[in-house]
Amino acid sequence: MAVALPMAAAAAAVVEHTFVVSQVGMTHLCQETLVTVVNGQLPGPAIEVTEGDWVAVHVINKSPYNMTIHWHGVKQRLNCWADGVPMITQCPVRPNHSFTYRFNVSRQEATLWWHAHVSCLLGCVHGAFIIRPRHGASSYPFPKPHREVPLVIGEWWQTDLGQIDKSLTNSFFGFNPSSATINGKLGDLNNCSGGLVEEGYVLEVEAGKNYLLRLINAALISEYYFKIAGHKFTVVAADANYVKPYTTDVIAIAPGETVDALLVADAAPERSNYMVALANQPSITNPPFPVTVTRGTLRYLNDGDDPAAAGDDAPPPLGPEMPGLHDMMPSFYFHGNLTSLRLAHPRGRTVPAHVDERLLVTLSMGSVCRNGGESCARGGSIDHSSVVVNGTGEQPQQLYTPLPERPPRPFNFTDRAFIPIGPTEAEAQLEPTRKATTGQRFLYGAAVEVVFQNTAVMQSDYNPMHLHGHDMFVVAQGHGDFDAARDVPARYNLVDPPVRNTVLVPSLGWAAVRFVADNPGVWYLHCHYEFHVAVGMATVFVTEDGPTVGSALPPPPADLPKCGGGHGSSLDAMENDLL
Ligand SMILES: *[C@@H]1O[C@H](CO)[C@@H](O)[C@H](O)[C@H]1NC(C)=O
Ligand SMILES: *[C@@H]1O[C@H](CO)[C@@H](O)[C@H](O)[C@H]1NC(C)=O
Ligand SMILES: *[C@@H]1O[C@H](CO)[C@@H](O)[C@H](O)[C@H]1NC(C)=O
Ligand SMILES: *[C@@H]1O[C@H](CO)[C@@H](O)[C@H](O)[C@H]1NC(C)=O
Ligand SMILES: *[C@@H]1O[C@H](CO)[C@@H](O)[C@H](O)[C@H]1NC(C)=O
Ligand SMILES: *[C@@H]1O[C@H](CO)[C@@H](O)[C@H](O)[C@H]1NC(C)=O
Ligand SMILES: *[C@@H]1O[C@H](CO)[C@@H](O)[C@H](O)[C@H]1NC(C)=O
């Protein structure tokens, strides 16, 4: 349900949705699985707004799980209360309770998305969040598309994702998706013993027309390479920030990222073309990680054509030539080739030339041991701290242990000797980790630089780091260990770096971001590789209030859920409200 009501005082509208979260049975690959979804759909409903609109989403939780919804990439200026992070900005919406998220969307355009921020449920509770320019499609900084097409890349898990979390605390090996999906379709590369071939996503186009593809990676664990045989893309935006047009035949999209790309239907119309989304794998694992892939079709519509009858005599579709499964360079180049379009624009921003706060943080594997080392749990860590959200029942949490400015235990971070699974003796010495509720405080207006350094002890995984409430200038990336003397300013782009809410820290490498802490509040910073955050690769950035009313965080809304019992609107009251 989407109602757009004009508001008296402004041209902006209130875009209103009701999200009923519940469990439904869905059958794929010859097996029915209980899936937690919004309004019975996977992916869930797309929210479509015009820049400047207000949004009200009534979340009615009919699932057995605690629920929060995060509006991924929406800046939530002075409004972290609507950011949807359990035990950090709100207590969760408990089963049989409801809550209405209210926020506005300003100074952002293009594609974002929304998802559950609880355990692994983002894998099935997610959808597109599309922001169109206030002055209409003619104000797009690219040719007006004939049609806009959201493409949500996801994964099909034959397991109740709400249950995985508990098992993850000890090890996240052995949990694999059964297939990749495009807009919920698994595609014909996936089948089961019943011989039933899975339906693939079909995009029908008219020859010569221009399409805006709005890609979202809503997968739990993998970056995807996306290609369409016989076609090129012109990338025009990433994470709801316009980029200078970049033409490529492959899109690399990591969990949490979005990419807007134009596609001109300029191939021979007689023949269909396959589109493929393939999860890449940074290293060869033992046991091998299954290939996760989905295939759809791009089909040309001709006048008077009945696509269903396209027929047995039609030549088989062309398939794209995909990058190698373990080849990380297409991703490194894709990310390295994006530059910002509008930094010089009157409404654009400029990259901070001077930095007030500088952090170098390692993303690593840690173990937290009990009983003098007898029982250890291995998980993700930031600077040898594995975050625990220390919910006391009161909200929001306020006490954080600061992150060290530099890694407390430096080593050759990207030494390939660490890659094989299972701790070597040298590796074991690097892993001991404390559990802590880490967080970093910034004065209002501070210019911050963070260099994220990946380490080889995580089997050379990449880490898409997502900062809530802010966009970041991604000023540099590199392979190996970051070396300020060598890399600054040689590898830095302080002129037109891409502006993103998620920075992909490359496999066996590092990435540097700058941002201005100008949004007072409490903001989660975490890896969007869901299994990494589930085991602790997260921290919190807290921006202090500024000196004026317009730069201070207002108190939370009175109806924010409470952690103890007895508060929040009960479902019955909510449903009466809606009648
Ligand atoms: C939610 O309400 C339904 C219907 O009243 C009830 O069957 C169910 O047990 C409730 N769930 C929880 C977790 O309280
Ligand atoms: C958006 O919401 C924030 C927080 O409620 C408010 O400070 C800001 O003025 C609003 N912006 C617009 C354009 O309405
Ligand atoms: C499943 O797909 C594979 C590869 O496409 C094919 O070789 C196999 O015959 C299919 N199995 C069934 C039962 O359709
Ligand atoms: C851009 O991509 C090309 C290959 O497609 C690569 O050679 C080049 O190094 C990339 N540029 C950057 C800055 O990453
Ligand atoms: C770090 O390890 C790599 C091998 O993986 C090696 O090439 C490099 O020289 C090492 N660096 C230092 C400073 O030891
Ligand atoms: C959690 O909070 C309590 C009370 O503030 C504190 O004693 C404890 O050390 C905290 N635990 C962690 C892991 O931060
Ligand atoms: C759900 O959230 C409440 C706080 O509102 C918490 O007490 C409870 O433990 C949570 N339940 C689960 C299953 O996490």
Coordinates of C-alpha atoms in Angstrom, one line a residue, residues 85-578:
V85 CA 19.7 -0.4 14.5
P86 CA 18.6 -2.7 17.4
M87 CA 20.0 -1.8 20.8
I88 CA 22.0 1.1 19.3
T89 CA 19.3 3.6 18.1
Q90 CA 16.2 1.7 19.2
C91 CA 14.9 -1.3 21.0
P92 CA 13.5 -3.8 18.5
V93 CA 9.9 -4.0 17.5
R94 CA 9.0 -7.3 19.3
P95 CA 6.7 -9.9 17.8
N96 CA 3.1 -8.8 17.8
H97 CA 4.2 -5.1 18.1
S98 CA 4.4 -2.3 15.6
F99 CA 6.2 0.9 15.1
T100 CA 6.1 3.7 12.6
Y101 CA 9.3 5.0 11.1
R102 CA 9.2 8.7 10.1
F103 CA 11.9 10.5 8.2
N104 CA 12.6 12.8 5.3
V105 CA 14.8 12.3 2.3
S106 CA 16.7 15.3 1.3
R107 CA 19.8 16.1 -0.9
Q108 CA 20.1 12.5 -2.1
E109 CA 19.0 11.1 -5.5
A110 CA 19.1 7.7 -7.2
T111 CA 18.9 4.2 -5.7
L112 CA 19.1 3.1 -2.1
W113 CA 17.4 0.2 -0.3
W114 CA 15.9 -0.9 3.0
H115 CA 16.4 -4.0 5.0
A116 CA 16.0 -5.7 8.3
H117 CA 18.9 -5.0 10.7
V118 CA 18.4 -8.1 12.8
S119 CA 20.5 -11.1 12.6
C120 CA 20.6 -12.5 9.0
L121 CA 17.1 -11.5 8.2
L122 CA 18.2 -8.8 5.8
G123 CA 18.6 -11.7 3.3
C124 CA 14.8 -11.9 3.0
V125 CA 13.5 -8.7 4.5
H126 CA 14.6 -6.1 2.0
G127 CA 13.5 -3.9 -1.0
A128 CA 14.5 -1.0 -3.2
F129 CA 14.3 2.6 -2.0
I130 CA 14.2 4.9 -5.1
I131 CA 14.7 8.7 -4.9
R132 CA 13.8 10.7 -8.0
P133 CA 14.8 14.3 -8.5
R134 CA 12.3 17.0 -7.4
H135 CA 12.3 18.6 -10.8
G136 CA 11.4 15.5 -12.7
A137 CA 13.2 13.1 -15.0
S138 CA 14.5 16.0 -17.2
S139 CA 16.8 16.9 -14.4
Y140 CA 18.7 13.6 -14.4
P141 CA 22.3 14.3 -15.3
F142 CA 22.0 11.8 -18.1
P143 CA 19.6 11.1 -21.0
K144 CA 16.1 10.5 -19.8
P145 CA 15.5 6.7 -19.7
H146 CA 12.6 5.1 -21.5
R147 CA 12.0 2.9 -18.4
E148 CA 13.6 2.4 -15.0
V149 CA 14.2 -1.2 -13.8
P150 CA 15.1 -2.1 -10.2
L151 CA 17.3 -5.2 -10.2
V152 CA 17.7 -6.6 -6.7
I153 CA 20.5 -9.2 -6.5
G154 CA 19.9 -11.5 -3.6
E155 CA 20.4 -15.1 -2.5
W156 CA 18.1 -18.0 -1.9
W157 CA 18.7 -19.7 1.4
Q158 CA 17.0 -23.0 2.1
T159 CA 17.0 -22.3 5.8
D160 CA 15.1 -20.0 8.1
L161 CA 17.6 -17.1 8.2
G162 CA 16.2 -16.0 11.6
Q163 CA 17.7 -19.2 13.1
I164 CA 21.2 -18.9 11.6
D165 CA 22.4 -16.3 13.9
K166 CA 22.7 -18.5 16.9
S167 CA 24.8 -21.0 15.0
L168 CA 27.2 -18.3 13.7
T169 CA 28.8 -17.4 17.0
N170 CA 31.1 -20.3 16.8
S171 CA 31.9 -20.6 13.1
F172 CA 30.3 -19.3 9.9
F173 CA 31.6 -22.0 7.7
G174 CA 29.1 -24.5 6.3
F175 CA 26.3 -22.0 5.7
N176 CA 25.9 -21.4 2.0
P177 CA 23.1 -20.0 -0.1
S178 CA 21.5 -22.4 -2.6
S179 CA 21.4 -19.9 -5.4
A180 CA 21.8 -16.3 -6.3
T181 CA 18.6 -14.4 -7.4
I182 CA 17.6 -11.4 -9.5
N183 CA 14.4 -9.9 -8.3
G184 CA 13.7 -13.1 -6.4
K185 CA 14.1 -15.4 -9.4
L186 CA 16.7 -18.2 -9.2
G187 CA 17.1 -18.9 -12.9
D188 CA 17.7 -22.0 -15.0
L189 CA 21.2 -22.7 -13.9
N190 CA 19.6 -24.0 -10.6
N191 CA 17.6 -27.2 -10.5
C192 CA 16.8 -30.1 -8.3
S193 CA 16.2 -33.8 -8.5
G194 CA 12.6 -33.2 -9.4
G195 CA 13.9 -31.9 -12.7
L196 CA 11.9 -28.7 -12.2
V197 CA 13.9 -25.8 -13.8
E198 CA 13.7 -22.6 -11.9
E199 CA 12.3 -19.5 -13.6
G200 CA 14.7 -16.7 -14.4
Y201 CA 14.2 -13.0 -14.4
V202 CA 13.2 -11.6 -17.9
L203 CA 13.8 -8.0 -18.9
E204 CA 11.9 -7.1 -22.1
V205 CA 13.3 -4.2 -24.0
E206 CA 12.6 -2.3 -27.2
A207 CA 15.4 -1.9 -29.7
G208 CA 17.1 1.5 -29.5
K209 CA 15.6 2.5 -26.2
N210 CA 17.5 3.5 -23.1
Y211 CA 16.9 1.8 -19.7
L212 CA 18.0 2.8 -16.2
L213 CA 19.0 -0.3 -14.3
R214 CA 18.9 0.3 -10.5
L215 CA 21.1 -2.5 -9.1
I216 CA 21.1 -3.4 -5.4
N217 CA 23.2 -6.1 -3.7
A218 CA 21.0 -7.5 -1.0
A219 CA 23.0 -10.7 -0.6
L220 CA 24.3 -11.8 2.8
I221 CA 27.8 -12.7 1.9
S222 CA 29.1 -12.0 -1.6
E223 CA 30.1 -9.4 -4.1
Y224 CA 28.6 -10.1 -7.5
Y225 CA 29.8 -9.6 -11.1
F226 CA 26.9 -8.7 -13.3
K227 CA 27.0 -8.8 -17.1
I228 CA 24.5 -8.9 -20.0
A229 CA 25.7 -10.6 -23.2
G230 CA 26.2 -8.2 -26.1
H231 CA 25.6 -5.1 -24.0
K232 CA 27.5 -2.4 -22.2
F233 CA 26.5 -0.3 -19.2
T234 CA 27.1 3.4 -18.5
V235 CA 27.3 3.7 -14.7
V236 CA 25.7 7.0 -13.6
A237 CA 25.3 6.7 -9.9
A238 CA 26.5 4.6 -6.9
D239 CA 24.9 4.6 -3.4
A240 CA 22.6 7.5 -4.5
N241 CA 25.4 9.8 -5.6
Y242 CA 25.9 10.6 -9.2
V243 CA 29.2 9.6 -10.8
K244 CA 30.8 10.7 -14.0
P245 CA 29.5 8.4 -16.7
Y246 CA 31.6 5.2 -16.8
T247 CA 31.2 2.7 -19.6
T248 CA 31.9 -0.9 -18.8
D249 CA 30.7 -4.4 -19.7
V250 CA 30.9 -5.6 -16.1
I251 CA 29.4 -4.2 -12.9
A252 CA 30.9 -5.2 -9.6
I253 CA 28.6 -4.8 -6.7
A254 CA 29.3 -5.7 -3.1
P255 CA 26.8 -6.3 -0.3
G256 CA 25.2 -3.0 0.7
E257 CA 26.2 -1.2 -2.5
T258 CA 23.9 0.1 -5.2
V259 CA 24.7 1.0 -8.8
D260 CA 22.6 2.9 -11.3
A261 CA 23.5 2.1 -14.9
L262 CA 22.1 3.0 -18.3
L263 CA 21.7 0.2 -20.8
V264 CA 21.0 1.0 -24.4
A265 CA 19.2 -1.8 -26.2
D266 CA 21.4 -1.8 -29.2
A267 CA 22.2 -5.4 -30.0
A268 CA 20.7 -7.5 -32.7
P269 CA 17.0 -7.8 -31.7
E270 CA 16.4 -11.3 -33.2
R271 CA 18.4 -12.9 -30.5
S272 CA 17.9 -12.9 -26.7
N273 CA 20.9 -12.4 -24.3
Y274 CA 21.5 -13.9 -21.0
M275 CA 22.2 -11.7 -17.9
V276 CA 24.3 -13.4 -15.2
A277 CA 25.0 -12.4 -11.6
L278 CA 28.0 -14.5 -10.3
A279 CA 29.3 -14.3 -6.7
N280 CA 33.0 -13.9 -6.8
Q281 CA 35.3 -15.7 -4.3
P282 CA 38.6 -14.0 -3.2
S283 CA 40.4 -17.2 -2.4
I284 CA 40.1 -20.9 -3.0
T285 CA 38.7 -22.4 0.1
N286 CA 38.9 -25.8 1.5
P287 CA 36.3 -27.2 1.4
P288 CA 35.4 -25.3 -1.7
F289 CA 32.7 -22.7 -1.5
P290 CA 29.9 -23.6 -3.9
V291 CA 29.4 -21.4 -7.0
T292 CA 26.5 -19.0 -6.4
V293 CA 25.0 -17.8 -9.6
T294 CA 21.7 -16.7 -11.3
R295 CA 20.8 -16.3 -14.9
G296 CA 18.1 -14.2 -16.4
T297 CA 17.3 -13.1 -20.0
L298 CA 17.2 -9.8 -21.8
R299 CA 14.7 -10.2 -24.6
Y300 CA 13.8 -7.7 -27.5
L301 CA 10.2 -7.0 -28.1
N302 CA 9.3 -6.5 -31.8
D303 CA 6.1 -5.0 -33.1
G304 CA 3.2 -7.4 -32.8
D305 CA 5.5 -9.9 -31.2
D306 CA 4.1 -12.4 -28.8
P307 CA 7.2 -13.0 -26.6
A308 CA 5.8 -16.2 -25.2
A309 CA 5.8 -17.6 -28.8
A310 CA 9.4 -16.5 -29.4
G311 CA 9.6 -20.1 -30.3
D312 CA 11.6 -23.2 -30.6
D313 CA 13.3 -22.2 -33.8
A314 CA 14.8 -19.0 -32.2
P315 CA 18.6 -19.3 -31.7
P316 CA 19.6 -19.9 -28.1
P317 CA 20.4 -16.7 -26.1
L318 CA 23.9 -15.5 -26.1
G319 CA 25.8 -15.9 -22.8
P320 CA 28.1 -13.3 -21.4
E321 CA 31.7 -14.3 -20.7
M322 CA 32.1 -13.9 -17.0
P323 CA 35.3 -12.9 -15.1
G324 CA 37.1 -15.7 -13.3
L325 CA 35.5 -16.8 -10.1
H326 CA 38.6 -15.9 -8.1
D327 CA 39.6 -12.8 -10.1
M328 CA 39.3 -9.8 -7.9
M329 CA 40.8 -7.3 -10.4
P330 CA 37.5 -6.5 -12.2
S331 CA 36.1 -5.4 -8.8
F332 CA 39.2 -3.4 -8.0
Y333 CA 39.1 -1.6 -11.4
F334 CA 35.4 -1.1 -11.3
H335 CA 35.6 0.6 -7.9
G336 CA 38.7 2.5 -8.9
N337 CA 37.1 3.9 -12.0
L338 CA 34.2 5.7 -10.3
T339 CA 34.5 9.4 -9.8
S340 CA 32.1 11.9 -8.5
L341 CA 30.0 14.0 -10.8
R342 CA 28.8 16.8 -8.7
L343 CA 31.5 17.8 -6.2
A344 CA 31.9 21.1 -8.0
H345 CA 28.1 21.5 -8.2
P346 CA 26.5 24.3 -6.1
R347 CA 24.8 21.6 -4.0
G348 CA 27.8 19.4 -4.1
R349 CA 30.3 19.2 -1.3
T350 CA 34.1 19.3 -1.3
V351 CA 36.5 16.8 0.1
P352 CA 38.0 17.9 3.4
A353 CA 41.6 18.9 2.6
H354 CA 42.7 18.8 6.2
V355 CA 41.9 16.1 8.6
D356 CA 41.1 16.5 12.3
E357 CA 40.8 12.9 13.3
R358 CA 42.7 10.1 11.7
L359 CA 42.2 6.4 12.3
L360 CA 43.8 3.3 10.8
V361 CA 41.7 0.2 11.6
T362 CA 42.4 -3.4 10.9
L363 CA 39.6 -5.8 9.9
S364 CA 40.5 -9.2 11.1
M365 CA 39.7 -12.5 12.5
G366 CA 39.7 -12.7 16.3
S367 CA 39.1 -15.3 18.9
V368 CA 37.5 -14.6 22.2
C369 CA 38.6 -17.3 24.7
R370 CA 37.2 -18.4 28.0
N371 CA 38.5 -20.8 30.7
G372 CA 42.1 -19.9 30.1
G373 CA 41.9 -20.7 26.4
E374 CA 39.9 -23.9 26.6
S375 CA 37.0 -22.7 24.6
C376 CA 37.4 -20.1 22.0
A377 CA 35.0 -18.6 19.5
R378 CA 36.5 -17.2 16.3
G379 CA 34.8 -14.3 14.7
G380 CA 35.4 -10.9 13.0
S381 CA 37.1 -8.0 14.7
I382 CA 38.0 -4.4 14.3
D383 CA 41.4 -3.7 15.8
H384 CA 41.2 -6.9 17.9
S385 CA 37.9 -5.9 19.4
S386 CA 34.9 -7.9 18.7
V387 CA 31.9 -5.7 19.3
V388 CA 29.2 -6.7 21.6
V389 CA 26.2 -4.6 21.7
N390 CA 25.9 -4.1 25.4
G391 CA 22.2 -3.7 25.8
T392 CA 21.3 -2.8 29.4
G393 CA 17.6 -2.5 28.5
E394 CA 18.0 1.3 28.4
Q395 CA 18.4 3.1 25.1
P396 CA 20.4 4.2 23.4
Q397 CA 23.6 2.8 24.6
Q398 CA 26.0 5.6 25.6
L399 CA 29.2 4.0 27.0
Y400 CA 31.8 3.1 24.4
T401 CA 35.4 2.1 24.7
P402 CA 37.4 4.2 22.2
L403 CA 39.1 2.5 19.3
P404 CA 42.9 2.8 19.3
E405 CA 44.2 5.3 16.7
R406 CA 46.5 2.6 15.2
P407 CA 46.3 -1.2 15.2
P408 CA 47.5 -2.3 18.7
R409 CA 49.3 -5.3 17.3
P410 CA 50.9 -4.5 13.9
F411 CA 52.0 -7.3 11.7
N412 CA 52.4 -8.0 8.0
F413 CA 48.6 -7.7 7.5
T414 CA 48.4 -9.1 4.0
D415 CA 51.0 -11.8 4.3
R416 CA 49.6 -14.6 2.0
A417 CA 50.9 -17.2 4.5
F418 CA 47.9 -16.4 6.6
I419 CA 45.3 -17.2 4.0
P420 CA 44.7 -21.0 4.5
I421 CA 41.8 -21.7 6.8
G422 CA 42.6 -22.7 10.3
P423 CA 44.9 -20.8 12.5
T424 CA 48.6 -21.5 12.2
E425 CA 50.7 -20.9 15.3
A426 CA 51.7 -17.4 14.1
E427 CA 48.1 -16.6 13.3
A428 CA 46.8 -17.9 16.7
Q429 CA 49.0 -15.4 18.4
L430 CA 47.4 -12.6 16.5
E431 CA 43.9 -13.6 17.1
P432 CA 43.2 -13.1 20.8
T433 CA 40.5 -10.5 21.0
R434 CA 38.6 -8.8 23.7
K435 CA 34.9 -8.3 23.7
A436 CA 34.1 -4.7 24.0
T437 CA 31.5 -2.1 23.0
T438 CA 33.8 0.1 21.0
G439 CA 32.9 3.4 19.7
Q440 CA 34.6 6.6 18.6
R441 CA 33.4 10.1 19.5
F442 CA 33.8 13.1 17.2
L443 CA 33.3 16.7 17.8
Y444 CA 30.6 18.2 15.6
G445 CA 32.1 19.2 12.3
A446 CA 35.3 17.2 12.6
A447 CA 36.9 16.1 9.4
V448 CA 37.7 12.4 9.8
E449 CA 39.9 10.1 7.8
V450 CA 39.6 6.3 8.2
V451 CA 42.0 3.9 6.5
F452 CA 40.5 0.4 6.6
Q453 CA 43.2 -2.3 6.4
N454 CA 42.1 -5.8 5.5
T455 CA 44.1 -8.8 6.8
A456 CA 44.9 -12.1 5.3
V457 CA 43.8 -14.0 8.4
M458 CA 40.3 -13.8 7.1
Q459 CA 41.1 -16.0 4.0
S460 CA 41.7 -12.8 2.0
D461 CA 38.0 -11.8 2.3
Y462 CA 37.0 -8.3 1.2
N463 CA 34.9 -6.2 3.6
P464 CA 32.2 -3.8 2.5
M465 CA 32.2 -1.3 5.3
H466 CA 29.0 0.6 5.7
L467 CA 28.7 3.8 7.8
H468 CA 25.2 4.9 8.8
G469 CA 24.1 8.5 8.7
H470 CA 26.9 9.7 6.4
D471 CA 28.3 9.5 2.9
M472 CA 32.0 9.1 2.7
F473 CA 34.5 10.3 0.1
V474 CA 36.4 7.2 -1.0
V475 CA 39.7 8.8 -1.6
A476 CA 42.0 5.9 -2.1
Q477 CA 42.3 2.1 -2.4
G478 CA 45.4 -0.1 -2.7
H479 CA 46.7 -3.6 -2.4
G480 CA 49.0 -4.8 0.4
D481 CA 49.6 -2.9 3.6
F482 CA 48.8 0.8 3.7
D483 CA 52.0 2.8 3.9
A484 CA 51.4 6.5 4.6
A485 CA 54.8 7.5 3.4
R486 CA 54.3 5.8 0.1
D487 CA 50.5 6.1 -0.5
V488 CA 49.8 9.7 0.7
P489 CA 49.2 11.7 -1.4
A490 CA 50.3 9.5 -4.3
R491 CA 47.3 7.3 -4.4
Y492 CA 44.8 9.9 -3.1
N493 CA 42.1 11.5 -5.2
L494 CA 41.0 14.6 -3.4
V495 CA 39.5 16.2 -6.5
D496 CA 36.5 14.0 -7.5
P497 CA 36.4 10.8 -5.4
P498 CA 33.2 8.8 -5.4
V499 CA 30.8 9.5 -2.5
R500 CA 29.4 6.4 -1.0
N501 CA 27.8 5.0 2.1
T502 CA 29.6 1.6 1.7
V503 CA 33.3 1.3 0.9
L504 CA 34.6 -2.0 -0.4
V505 CA 37.9 -2.7 1.2
P506 CA 39.6 -4.8 -1.4
S507 CA 40.8 -8.3 -0.8
L508 CA 44.4 -8.2 0.6
G509 CA 44.3 -4.4 0.5
W510 CA 43.1 -1.2 2.1
A511 CA 40.8 1.7 1.4
A512 CA 40.8 5.3 2.7
V513 CA 37.7 7.4 3.3
R514 CA 37.1 11.0 4.5
F515 CA 33.9 12.4 5.9
V516 CA 32.7 15.3 8.0
A517 CA 31.0 14.3 11.2
D518 CA 28.2 16.8 10.8
N519 CA 25.2 14.6 11.8
P520 CA 24.9 14.5 15.6
G521 CA 23.9 11.0 16.8
V522 CA 24.9 7.4 17.2
W523 CA 25.9 5.7 14.0
Y524 CA 26.7 2.1 13.4
L525 CA 29.8 1.3 11.3
H526 CA 30.0 -2.4 10.2
C527 CA 30.9 -4.9 7.5
H528 CA 28.0 -5.6 5.3
Y529 CA 29.1 -9.2 4.8
E530 CA 26.4 -10.4 7.2
F531 CA 28.4 -13.2 8.7
H532 CA 31.2 -10.8 9.6
V533 CA 28.9 -8.4 11.4
A534 CA 27.1 -11.2 13.1
V535 CA 30.3 -12.2 14.8
G536 CA 31.5 -8.8 15.8
M537 CA 33.0 -6.7 12.9
A538 CA 31.2 -3.6 13.9
T539 CA 31.7 -0.4 15.9
V540 CA 29.9 2.9 16.5
F541 CA 30.7 6.5 15.6
V542 CA 29.1 9.0 17.8
T543 CA 29.0 12.7 16.7
E544 CA 28.5 15.2 19.5
D545 CA 25.9 18.0 19.3
G546 CA 26.9 21.2 17.6
P547 CA 26.4 24.6 19.2
T548 CA 23.0 25.5 17.8
V549 CA 19.5 24.0 17.9
G550 CA 19.9 23.1 14.3
S551 CA 23.0 21.1 15.0
A552 CA 21.8 19.2 18.1
L553 CA 20.1 15.8 18.2
P554 CA 16.5 16.2 19.3
P555 CA 15.2 13.7 21.9
P556 CA 13.8 10.4 20.6
P557 CA 10.2 10.2 19.6
A558 CA 7.9 9.2 22.5
D559 CA 6.7 6.1 20.7
L560 CA 10.1 4.5 20.1
P561 CA 9.8 0.9 21.3
K562 CA 11.0 0.2 24.8
C563 CA 13.2 -2.7 25.7
G564 CA 11.3 -3.8 28.8
G565 CA 7.8 -5.2 28.5
G566 CA 4.6 -3.3 28.5
H567 CA 5.5 -0.5 26.1
G568 CA 5.0 0.1 22.4
S569 CA 1.8 -0.2 20.6
S570 CA 0.3 -3.6 20.6
L571 CA -0.7 -5.1 17.3
D572 CA -4.4 -4.8 18.1
A573 CA -4.2 -1.1 18.8
M574 CA -2.2 -0.6 15.7
E575 CA -4.6 -2.5 13.5
N576 CA -7.5 -0.5 15.0
D577 CA -5.5 2.6 14.1
L578 CA -5.3 1.6 10.5

